[in-house]
Amino acid sequence: MINILIADDEKPIADLLKMGMSKAGYHCVCVYDGNSAIEEVEKQPFDLILLDVMMPGIDGFELMEYIKDFNIPVVFLTAKTSLNDKLKGLHLGAEDYIVKPFEMLEVSARVEGILRRHGKLQDIITIDDLEINTSAMTVEKSGEEIILTKKEYDLLLMFARNPGIVLYKQTIYENVWGGDYPESTRTVELHVQRLKKKLDWSDKIKAVYTVGYRLVVSP
Amino acid sequence: MNFRLRLIISFALLISIAFGVGGTLLISSAFYSLLKEEQSAIINEYETLHNNLIMVNYFSSFDSDEKMNELIEQMSERNMAHWQAVSLEKSDGVILQKGDQNLLSYDLQVEDQGTYGYVLINEGEKRRLLLCSELETDNDILSLKASFDLSSAYINRDNQLRIFFVIYIVVVAVGILVAVVCANLLTKRLQKLTEAAREIAGGNLSMRTSLRTGDEFEQLSRDFDAMADQLEDNIKCLEEDVERKENFMGAVAHELKTPLTSIIGYADLIRQCNLEEDERMMAANYIYSEGQRLEKLSYKMLDLLLMDKDTFTLRETNIRTLMEQVYVATYPLAVKKKIELKVESDRVNVAIEPDLTKSLLYNLIDNAIKATPEEGRVKVSGIGIEGGCQFTVTDTGYGMEKEELSKITEAFYRVDKSRSRSQGGVGLGLTLCSRIVELHKGSMEFKSKPGQGSRVVVRLFGELQEGDA
């Protein structure tokens, strides 16, 4: 299982990240200051660190210098939005930069991307008899390839990566199409309908009230 | 036309006009007096000739032309340079002619007998004086005409003018040179000032002129530098102000974003996922507590914003009454932490803003209680001092390092963040306090040692203004 270290002096936020990342299927360890982060890093191997910049004692940048030798990908978390801070963080070798307030889906998507780049995630996602090869961008069901459009593929990937989680139409639109969600659009509904038809997944992708969809997976 | 060129031209004009006019006047006055002298010398000579002729005529019979001829011959030889031509004529013929008679062919009338007529004749370069007179004899009237050379005076003048012209050119040239040097010297200072002004306008505020010439330029330079100093100070003040505001805004943004991130994040988790019961409780609890934190923060921010000088009025207030009210408000906090809270005060009236002072004391005592572990002690005292009052809050708490003391009034600075968080602080208490002290033109001093507790002494000064009561 992927092991993630979360270091943030704001306990509510550290716990929030832990809860969200656990839902996405990662194992998480929370620390609330720089010193305990160092202790944890020395104690056990991590696949990724979510690191807050502003911490009392040892701050995120200093910590970054120290843990560089462990070769663990680091994602900075901060409320600072200035370009200088971003550059400093990336310059120090951070993989990515997430600005507070953030959305959990965004964090998990970025974390997944980084883990994939570092070869820590498998390229193939399997849901029952469906297999998605994320490097070849192909979808097979019971050994038979299914042709999807780019948008349908992105949509499927979003469901596959967030099983059991309610994906709001607005969130889907923002992630797959990008930009602000237009009030009177049926784009998301139409695409979900077509995807369900192509995959024969009418029982797997369930509408949640009228707000969104959820991929139901058998335990 | 720039100042330098104008200066050079005016100086050159002044020199050339003054020297030219002066020299010309001098030369012409010398010339005219010389001319007059020459002229009178010539007239004298002519007169002598005339008188001699009369004399000759008188003593000898008048047909003695020989004698006259001899006389003229003698006189003309004596002064060859002047004599050009002379003629003596009777009514019926010429007695004597000498020299170039063409020079005498000028119609000149004598008005009276015994007087001389003379005229100054200019013929190009040549100038001569033509004289004539009449001599009366027994039976005839003789007319005497003579021409004298006068050009020497003119030649003299022309020579002088030539020499003067050369001197004039030299003087004017030297004058212009001096003018250029002076103008350069003057404008160099101006240029330095101009350059400095441009530099400052361009943003280099540290530019100074510091001319030490001991004249008006030095004064100007000093004034200019003083202005630049003032400007630099003001700009620095403004920049610091802007930076402070920016830092404050940045801190506010951070303080707002942190609870917002939690609230939005947990709410999102609740709506997206099927959370377990304990997870749901935890998320809801965080939303509640972070919401409360936002509420507290917004109230404190509002307090800071409302603390406007316009609404600030001092009122005669009894310290003891005020302290009793503060005691009532802070007592529950102390009881909760099992801290012994002791309040003592003088019964004096001072002019302060009572609501703000209460808020100040509340914040200080709240801080003291937060910084003191259970079973500790917090002591508050209020006394009247010259022109105001003094409050002292002493605790037996954790204390602070010396480096911390300078930062504790900064917005959102917390000595121990997790302790502050767990006790519901938002990091604005002392910022609020220092603003209140500022409005009272008072002072706030902290003394602290780690492990031994802290003491804060606040002095407030207020004068009742007429109509305020």
XYZ file of C-alpha atoms in Angstrom:
688
model
C 0.000 0.000 0.000
C 1.160 3.515 -0.764
C 2.423 5.261 2.370
C 1.955 9.042 2.594
C 3.304 11.421 5.246
C 1.196 14.499 5.961
C 2.955 17.353 7.788
C 0.816 20.362 8.714
C 0.732 22.280 11.992
C -2.983 22.928 11.481
C -4.419 19.758 12.981
C -7.817 20.100 11.282
C -6.164 20.296 7.875
C -3.751 17.429 8.529
C -6.675 15.269 9.664
C -8.719 16.372 6.653
C -5.943 15.308 4.284
C -5.579 12.022 6.110
C -9.288 11.309 5.897
C -9.497 12.249 2.215
C -6.380 10.362 1.166
C -7.456 7.302 3.124
C -10.725 7.338 1.187
C -8.659 7.366 -2.011
C -6.967 4.202 -0.785
C -3.675 5.429 0.636
C -2.155 4.773 4.016
C -1.433 8.072 5.792
C 0.635 9.243 8.760
C -0.036 12.680 10.239
C 2.516 14.909 12.011
C 1.945 18.425 13.286
C 5.434 19.938 13.261
C 8.750 19.738 11.441
C 10.655 17.782 14.059
C 8.173 14.918 14.181
C 8.170 14.880 10.385
C 11.918 14.209 10.449
C 11.443 11.495 13.066
C 8.782 9.785 10.955
C 10.838 10.003 7.772
C 13.733 8.341 9.557
C 11.503 5.680 11.083
C 9.676 4.346 8.023
C 9.748 4.616 4.231
C 7.252 6.962 2.551
C 6.149 7.129 -1.054
C 5.159 10.788 -0.880
C 5.093 13.722 1.533
C 2.420 16.407 1.708
C 4.279 19.278 3.365
C 2.945 22.551 4.762
C 5.298 25.511 4.233
C 4.384 27.581 7.288
C 5.150 25.527 10.344
C 6.615 26.604 13.662
C 10.151 25.475 14.401
C 11.367 23.919 11.202
C 9.386 25.252 8.251
C 8.557 23.367 5.059
C 11.431 24.790 3.017
C 14.031 23.871 5.642
C 12.509 20.450 6.015
C 12.623 19.997 2.257
C 16.403 20.558 2.304
C 16.771 17.933 4.959
C 14.634 15.201 3.451
C 15.991 15.683 -0.057
C 18.436 12.814 0.527
C 15.597 10.363 1.139
C 14.457 10.872 -2.441
C 10.806 11.071 -1.541
C 8.554 13.163 -3.805
C 7.271 16.213 -1.952
C 4.111 18.237 -2.579
C 3.977 21.603 -0.856
C 0.782 22.857 0.745
C 0.455 26.518 1.574
C -1.841 29.478 1.919
C 0.772 31.701 0.355
C 0.011 32.446 -3.250
C 3.028 34.533 -4.154
C 4.986 33.438 -7.183
C 8.255 33.669 -5.260
C 7.171 31.013 -2.797
C 6.031 28.729 -5.577
C 9.320 29.135 -7.385
C 11.279 28.582 -4.188
C 9.365 25.399 -3.465
C 9.755 24.019 -6.972
C 13.370 25.126 -7.041
C 14.065 23.105 -3.938
C 12.903 20.050 -5.835
C 9.243 19.841 -4.879
C 7.115 17.833 -7.282
C 4.094 20.072 -7.068
C 2.485 22.908 -5.207
C -1.050 22.975 -3.821
C -2.534 26.252 -2.588
C -5.011 26.368 0.288
C -7.939 26.261 0.199
C -7.789 23.132 -1.941
C -10.252 20.498 -3.026
C -9.589 16.922 -1.982
C -10.205 15.644 -5.525
C -7.510 17.964 -6.797
C -5.053 16.797 -4.151
C -5.703 13.127 -4.839
C -5.477 13.647 -8.608
C -2.112 15.396 -8.290
C -0.812 12.839 -5.824
C -1.822 10.059 -8.161
C -0.102 11.731 -11.100
C 3.130 12.071 -9.142
C 3.016 8.493 -7.837
C 2.427 7.303 -11.381
C 5.376 9.311 -12.670
C 7.541 7.722 -10.018
C 6.335 4.274 -11.031
C 4.702 3.655 -7.686
C 1.263 2.970 -9.111
C 0.302 0.305 -11.530
C -0.678 1.425 -14.993
C -3.644 -0.908 -15.080
C -6.817 -0.208 -13.136
C -9.146 -3.168 -12.852
C -12.806 -2.893 -11.957
C -14.504 -6.291 -12.091
C -14.065 -7.434 -15.694
C -13.038 -3.974 -16.961
C -9.390 -3.147 -17.439
C -8.072 0.352 -18.043
C -4.480 0.693 -19.230
C -3.579 4.253 -18.322
C -0.275 4.299 -20.199
C -1.687 2.919 -23.471
C -5.015 4.679 -22.835
C -7.004 1.600 -23.797
C -10.077 0.041 -22.228
C -10.902 -3.636 -22.387
C -13.941 -5.443 -21.116
C -13.683 -9.215 -20.817
C -10.701 -9.087 -23.168
C -12.554 -7.062 -25.807
C -11.420 -3.550 -26.551
C -13.960 -0.764 -26.196
C -13.483 2.387 -28.290
C -14.081 5.553 -26.294
C -13.778 9.206 -27.197
C -11.238 11.277 -25.273
C -13.915 12.846 -23.071
C -15.528 9.485 -22.372
C -12.128 8.062 -21.446
C -11.414 10.958 -19.080
C -14.849 10.508 -17.547
C -14.281 6.789 -17.047
C -10.873 7.414 -15.505
C -12.422 9.847 -13.034
C -14.979 7.263 -11.929
C -12.389 4.512 -11.804
C -10.038 6.536 -9.638
C -12.746 7.625 -7.209
C -14.805 4.518 -6.632
C -17.648 4.945 -4.142
C -17.264 8.696 -4.054
C -20.074 10.980 -5.174
C -18.858 12.959 -8.165
C -20.866 16.119 -8.532
C -21.805 17.195 -12.043
C -20.021 20.456 -11.457
C -16.867 18.667 -10.313
C -17.016 16.310 -13.293
C -17.439 19.178 -15.708
C -14.579 21.165 -14.186
C -12.233 18.179 -14.277
C -13.090 16.712 -17.682
C -14.052 19.762 -19.710
C -12.367 22.478 -17.690
C -13.637 25.979 -17.011
C -16.709 27.072 -15.116
C -19.789 24.865 -15.040
C -22.479 26.363 -17.284
C -25.849 26.450 -15.491
C -28.000 24.927 -18.240
C -25.894 22.197 -19.764
C -26.665 18.545 -20.226
C -23.179 17.726 -21.467
C -22.264 15.700 -18.364
C -25.543 13.762 -18.357
C -25.267 12.915 -22.048
C -21.697 11.689 -21.758
C -22.424 9.625 -18.670
C -25.395 8.046 -20.482
C -23.233 7.142 -23.462
C -20.448 5.764 -21.273
C -22.909 3.581 -19.368
C -24.225 2.250 -22.661
C -20.798 1.526 -24.145
C -19.561 -0.265 -21.019
C -22.894 -1.836 -20.202
C -22.514 -0.284 -16.739
C -26.058 0.872 -16.119
C -26.013 -0.836 -12.722
C -22.531 0.396 -11.779
C -22.764 4.168 -12.363
C -25.618 5.370 -10.191
C -27.169 8.823 -10.210
C -27.144 10.432 -6.770
C -30.354 12.466 -6.454
C -29.959 14.901 -9.273
C -26.580 16.273 -8.227
C -24.092 13.717 -9.481
C -23.007 10.121 -9.964
C -21.236 7.429 -8.054
C -19.397 4.353 -9.212
C -20.660 1.465 -7.125
C -18.081 -1.234 -6.589
C -18.631 -4.605 -5.072
C -16.435 -5.021 -2.022
C 18.395 79.497 -25.379
C 19.891 78.120 -22.224
C 21.137 80.011 -19.239
C 24.805 79.385 -20.019
C 24.599 80.814 -23.548
C 22.548 83.745 -22.330
C 25.116 84.469 -19.653
C 27.988 84.370 -22.159
C 26.186 86.560 -24.668
C 25.159 89.157 -22.097
C 28.670 89.310 -20.700
C 30.212 89.612 -24.158
C 27.708 92.280 -25.150
C 28.375 94.212 -21.965
C 32.133 94.142 -22.438
C 32.044 95.031 -26.131
C 29.557 97.854 -25.692
C 31.227 99.336 -22.607
C 34.746 99.057 -23.936
C 33.756 100.100 -27.461
C 31.776 103.144 -26.388
C 34.383 104.153 -23.785
C 37.322 103.767 -26.173
C 35.557 105.558 -29.002
C 34.610 108.455 -26.762
C 38.172 108.729 -25.479
C 39.680 108.658 -28.936
C 37.205 111.114 -30.389
C 37.649 113.570 -27.539
C 41.432 113.375 -27.958
C 40.989 113.817 -31.678
C 38.794 116.853 -31.372
C 41.061 118.586 -28.942
C 44.044 117.838 -31.194
C 42.104 119.067 -34.187
C 41.166 122.231 -32.349
C 44.737 122.790 -31.344
C 46.008 122.288 -34.853
C 43.332 124.461 -36.204
C 44.120 127.286 -33.813
C 47.817 126.864 -34.534
C 47.091 127.198 -38.214
C 44.858 130.160 -37.655
C 47.607 131.736 -35.560
C 50.075 131.219 -38.330
C 47.697 132.645 -40.863
C 47.051 135.590 -38.598
C 50.761 136.193 -38.289
C 51.034 136.128 -42.069
C 48.121 138.470 -42.421
C 49.477 140.919 -39.841
C 52.944 140.752 -41.276
C 51.547 141.506 -44.681
C 49.656 144.475 -43.295
C 52.801 145.617 -41.598
C 54.848 145.284 -44.782
C 52.144 147.143 -46.593
C 52.112 149.847 -44.053
C 55.774 150.615 -43.839
C 56.714 150.286 -47.416
C 54.878 151.397 -50.472
C 52.527 148.878 -51.576
C 54.029 147.985 -54.810
C 56.848 146.308 -53.055
C 55.656 142.884 -54.018
C 59.088 141.585 -53.598
C 59.037 142.121 -49.903
C 55.788 140.364 -49.486
C 56.950 137.489 -51.556
C 59.998 137.247 -49.375
C 57.899 137.222 -46.220
C 55.622 134.463 -47.436
C 58.613 132.526 -48.610
C 60.186 132.799 -45.188
C 57.095 131.767 -43.292
C 56.222 128.874 -45.519
C 59.724 127.521 -45.287
C 59.550 127.640 -41.560
C 56.613 125.301 -41.502
C 56.788 123.353 -44.661
C 54.538 120.561 -43.599
C 51.492 122.694 -43.203
C 51.779 125.068 -46.066
C 50.159 123.751 -49.163
C 49.317 126.806 -51.217
C 49.038 130.510 -50.807
C 47.946 133.318 -53.124
C 47.751 137.070 -52.823
C 45.696 138.879 -55.381
C 44.949 142.459 -56.197
C 41.734 143.495 -57.830
C 43.414 143.583 -61.177
C 45.878 140.773 -60.951
C 47.939 138.301 -59.078
C 50.655 139.517 -56.797
C 51.936 136.188 -55.715
C 51.137 132.527 -56.158
C 52.777 129.647 -54.497
C 51.982 125.958 -54.340
C 49.150 124.122 -56.067
C 46.663 126.858 -56.927
C 43.907 124.277 -57.540
C 43.665 123.834 -53.811
C 42.558 127.451 -53.521
C 39.804 127.295 -56.105
C 37.055 127.359 -53.584
C 34.570 130.132 -53.359
C 34.933 131.540 -49.913
C 33.458 134.859 -48.882
C 34.643 137.064 -46.135
C 31.875 138.717 -44.313
C 33.757 141.555 -42.749
C 37.006 143.238 -43.332
C 39.604 142.350 -40.769
C 38.078 138.924 -40.112
C 39.110 135.584 -41.507
C 36.951 133.177 -43.273
C 37.883 129.556 -43.108
C 36.435 126.281 -44.143
C 37.380 122.676 -43.507
C 37.581 120.767 -46.730
C 37.321 117.006 -46.936
C 38.604 115.438 -50.093
C 38.632 111.753 -49.470
C 41.650 111.015 -47.336
C 42.885 114.565 -47.479
C 41.672 117.183 -45.129
C 42.754 120.748 -45.249
C 41.860 124.099 -43.841
C 41.249 126.853 -46.371
C 41.533 130.423 -45.069
C 40.954 133.752 -46.647
C 41.027 137.390 -45.643
C 41.186 140.805 -47.142
C 43.844 143.441 -46.666
C 42.975 147.029 -47.226
C 45.545 149.242 -48.869
C 45.347 152.831 -49.872
C 43.831 152.269 -53.192
C 43.023 148.642 -53.390
C 41.778 145.617 -51.529
C 44.028 142.592 -51.610
C 42.726 139.152 -51.029
C 44.835 136.568 -49.306
C 44.055 132.864 -49.577
C 45.935 130.006 -48.039
C 45.451 126.246 -47.684
C 46.921 124.277 -44.804
C 47.203 120.575 -44.433
C 45.194 119.131 -41.542
C 45.374 115.399 -42.289
C 47.982 114.739 -39.601
C 45.282 114.976 -36.912
C 43.121 112.591 -38.888
C 45.981 110.234 -39.574
C 46.737 110.316 -35.920
C 43.135 109.478 -35.139
C 43.031 106.691 -37.690
C 46.181 105.191 -36.224
C 44.681 105.338 -32.774
C 41.510 103.764 -34.058
C 43.459 100.954 -35.685
C 45.363 100.234 -32.497
C 42.176 100.517 -30.512
C 40.445 98.079 -32.824
C 43.118 95.462 -32.228
C 42.988 96.010 -28.477
C 39.201 95.931 -28.662
C 39.179 92.551 -30.426
C 41.634 91.135 -27.907
C 39.710 92.488 -24.920
C 36.382 91.225 -26.225
C 37.903 87.824 -26.998
C 39.401 87.595 -23.519
C 36.084 88.817 -22.110
C 34.163 86.092 -23.919
C 36.665 83.523 -22.718
C 36.248 84.709 -19.121
C 32.486 84.700 -19.622
C 32.568 81.131 -20.894
C 34.662 80.010 -17.932
C 32.402 81.819 -15.445
C 29.251 80.523 -17.111
C 30.634 76.994 -17.088
C 31.494 77.319 -13.426
C 28.034 78.609 -12.595
C 26.143 76.191 -14.794
C 28.218 73.256 -13.582
C 26.648 73.760 -10.174
C 23.249 74.166 -11.724
C 23.891 71.075 -13.776
C 24.801 69.131 -10.672
C 21.546 70.222 -9.068
C 19.630 69.384 -12.233
C 21.192 65.950 -12.455
C 20.431 65.286 -8.814
C 16.822 66.391 -9.288
C 16.523 64.088 -12.300
C 18.072 61.178 -10.412
C 15.599 61.673 -7.590
C 12.713 61.981 -10.016
C 13.959 58.777 -11.592
C 13.733 56.987 -8.282
C 17.253 57.186 -6.857
C 16.232 58.821 -3.610
C 19.680 58.587 -2.020
C 21.107 61.159 -4.479
C 22.549 64.276 -2.793
C 24.263 67.394 -4.211
C 26.400 68.621 -1.278
C 27.905 71.651 -3.074
C 30.361 73.460 -0.798
C 30.895 76.746 -2.604
C 30.051 79.144 0.209
C 27.493 81.083 -1.805
C 23.836 80.966 -2.796
C 24.486 77.729 -4.600
C 25.607 76.090 -1.393
C 22.444 77.361 0.282
C 20.349 76.000 -2.561
C 22.235 72.719 -2.417
C 21.683 72.447 1.335
C 17.986 73.169 0.969
C 17.786 70.708 -1.887
C 19.499 67.991 0.134
C 17.249 68.699 3.087
C 14.267 68.317 0.779
C 15.663 65.056 -0.569
C 16.232 63.781 2.994
C 12.660 64.589 3.889
C 11.409 62.979 0.710
C 13.426 59.851 1.296
C 12.160 59.581 4.857
C 8.570 60.068 3.774
C 8.833 57.521 0.997
C 10.471 55.052 3.370
C 7.639 55.628 5.840
C 5.064 55.084 3.127
C 6.805 51.967 1.901
C 6.993 50.580 5.409
C 3.337 51.386 5.870
C 2.429 49.637 2.642
C 4.588 46.659 3.569
C 2.970 46.455 6.998
C -0.448 46.573 5.396
C 0.544 43.945 2.855
C 1.932 41.702 5.561
C -1.237 42.189 7.547
C -3.408 41.400 4.545
C -1.287 38.337 3.792
C -1.653 37.202 7.391
C -5.401 37.820 7.282
C -5.648 35.819 4.076
C -3.721 32.967 5.682
C -5.805 33.069 8.833
C -8.993 33.013 6.767
C -7.866 30.319 4.375
C -6.868 27.810 7.022
C -10.303 27.394 8.662
C -12.017 27.757 5.286
C -9.952 24.922 3.859
C -11.022 22.702 6.745
C -14.681 23.651 6.596
C -14.960 23.210 2.834
C -12.838 20.059 2.839
C -14.798 18.258 5.572
C -18.133 19.318 4.120
C -16.980 17.996 0.753
C -15.950 14.675 2.299
C -19.316 14.343 4.010
C -21.251 14.971 0.804
C -19.026 12.791 -1.400
C -18.238 9.721 0.649
C -20.043 7.257 2.809
C -18.185 8.112 5.995
C -18.120 5.895 9.052
C -19.976 7.230 12.065
C -16.807 8.306 13.914
C -15.368 9.930 10.801
C -18.584 11.825 10.246
C -18.548 13.026 13.871
C -14.960 14.161 13.556
C -15.644 16.004 10.310
C -18.725 17.714 11.725
C -16.809 18.659 14.851
C -14.036 20.231 12.811
C -16.538 22.155 10.715
C -18.086 23.437 13.940
C -14.834 24.412 15.675
C -13.249 25.950 12.587
C -16.471 27.877 11.964
C -16.263 29.211 15.503
C -12.680 30.182 14.889
C -13.731 32.136 11.809
C -16.444 33.830 13.835
C -13.983 34.847 16.546
C -11.532 36.088 13.957
C -14.165 38.187 12.220
C -15.217 39.784 15.515
C -11.635 40.668 16.388
C -11.072 42.057 12.908
C -14.217 44.108 13.263
C -12.949 45.456 16.605
C -9.720 46.516 14.918
C -11.552 48.181 12.052
C -14.014 49.986 14.299
C -11.254 51.408 16.436
C -11.322 54.658 14.564
C -10.011 57.895 15.957
C -13.261 59.613 15.001
C -15.245 57.595 17.482
C -12.653 57.896 20.203
C -13.799 60.043 23.140
C -12.298 60.171 26.604
C -14.568 60.047 29.621
C -13.960 60.528 33.316
C -13.808 56.960 34.604
C -13.233 55.416 37.996
C -10.497 52.812 37.776
C -11.882 50.638 40.526
C -15.343 50.403 38.952
C -13.745 49.545 35.637
C -11.473 46.907 37.135
C -14.394 45.326 38.967
C -16.239 44.947 35.685
C -13.189 43.374 34.066
C -12.811 41.045 37.039
C -16.386 39.828 36.646
C -15.770 39.095 32.980
C -12.451 37.299 33.418
C -13.173 35.417 36.651
C -14.880 32.452 34.903
C -11.851 32.010 32.645
C -9.577 31.828 35.674
C -11.837 29.446 37.543
C -11.928 27.118 34.543
C -8.151 26.788 34.641
C -7.985 26.801 38.446
C -5.958 29.986 38.360
C -5.928 32.425 41.230
C -6.941 35.854 39.842
C -6.171 38.827 42.076
C -7.281 42.366 41.250
C -6.446 45.519 43.194
C -6.869 49.140 42.298
C -6.895 52.733 43.499
C -10.185 54.556 43.669
C -9.221 57.354 41.288
C -10.904 59.001 38.367
C -8.978 59.289 35.103
C -9.877 60.380 31.597
C -9.857 57.267 29.419
C -12.072 55.563 26.887
C -13.714 53.037 29.262
C -14.913 50.463 26.712
C -11.575 50.227 24.962
C -9.699 50.137 28.257
C -11.939 47.295 29.404
C -11.212 45.468 26.163
C -7.494 46.109 26.681
C -7.514 44.725 30.225
C -9.692 41.793 29.200
C -7.268 40.835 26.439
C -4.221 41.186 28.693
C -5.779 39.092 31.458
C -7.065 36.562 28.928
C -3.542 36.271 27.531
C -2.069 35.898 31.021
C -4.523 33.129 31.869
C -3.834 31.358 28.587
C -0.089 31.573 29.180
C -0.348 30.197 32.713
C -0.648 26.509 33.523
C -3.246 25.300 36.018
C -2.828 26.279 39.679
C -0.908 29.415 38.642
C -1.529 32.985 39.687
C -2.476 36.145 37.753
C -2.306 39.509 39.465
C -3.761 42.738 38.113
C -3.282 46.199 39.602
C -4.390 49.645 38.575
C -3.062 52.908 39.980
C -3.360 56.562 39.133
C -0.190 58.261 37.932
C 0.646 61.787 36.827
C -1.641 62.589 33.882
C -3.189 59.141 33.580
C -3.161 55.651 34.986
C -1.038 52.524 35.026
C -2.124 48.907 34.841
C 0.096 45.956 35.606
C -0.732 42.347 34.745
C 1.613 39.743 36.204
C 1.399 35.996 35.721
C 3.339 32.945 36.815
C 3.057 31.359 33.378
C 5.357 29.962 30.713
C 7.068 33.246 29.924
C 8.721 34.189 26.668
C 12.171 34.393 25.121
C 13.567 37.874 24.609
C 13.340 37.606 20.803
C 9.648 36.870 21.060
C 8.856 40.101 22.904
C 9.358 42.327 19.876
C 7.031 40.242 17.753
C 4.111 39.609 20.066
C 2.153 42.689 19.034
C 2.361 41.723 15.353
C -0.942 40.570 13.937
C -1.388 36.778 14.040
C 1.894 36.173 15.791
C 1.588 33.455 18.412
C 4.294 32.386 20.816
C 2.978 28.845 20.915
C 0.648 28.194 18.022
C -0.777 24.879 19.122
C -1.371 26.153 22.669
C -3.060 29.272 21.287
C -5.173 27.146 18.954
C -6.277 24.776 21.655
C -7.368 27.723 23.788
C -9.235 29.436 20.989
C -6.886 32.336 20.246
C -6.800 33.999 16.882
C -3.570 35.957 17.326
C -5.006 39.444 17.335
C -5.317 40.181 21.082
C -2.096 42.107 21.566
C -2.453 43.844 18.192
C -5.743 45.150 19.484
C -4.101 46.135 22.807
C -1.295 48.035 21.146
C -3.813 49.963 19.034
C -5.771 50.919 22.137
C -2.584 52.051 23.894
C -1.634 54.024 20.799
C -4.966 55.837 20.808
C -4.371 56.794 24.462
C -0.854 57.973 23.565
C 0.351 55.580 26.213
C 2.983 52.875 26.443
C 3.031 49.099 26.854
C 6.070 47.269 28.218
C 6.627 43.548 28.512
C 9.029 41.801 30.826
C 9.332 38.085 30.714
C 11.561 35.146 31.469
C 10.934 31.661 30.154
C 9.506 29.509 32.926
C 9.085 32.398 35.337
C 6.102 34.224 33.956
C 5.509 37.598 32.352
C 4.628 41.085 33.413
C 3.069 43.763 31.275
C 2.903 47.405 32.328
C 0.492 49.653 30.473
C 0.357 53.399 30.928
C -2.561 55.359 29.519
C -2.643 59.119 29.305
C -5.706 61.160 28.632
C -6.728 64.748 28.960
C -10.349 65.719 29.128
C -11.173 68.110 26.363
C -13.879 70.707 26.779
C -17.183 69.436 25.577
C -16.013 65.845 25.703
C -17.527 65.252 29.116
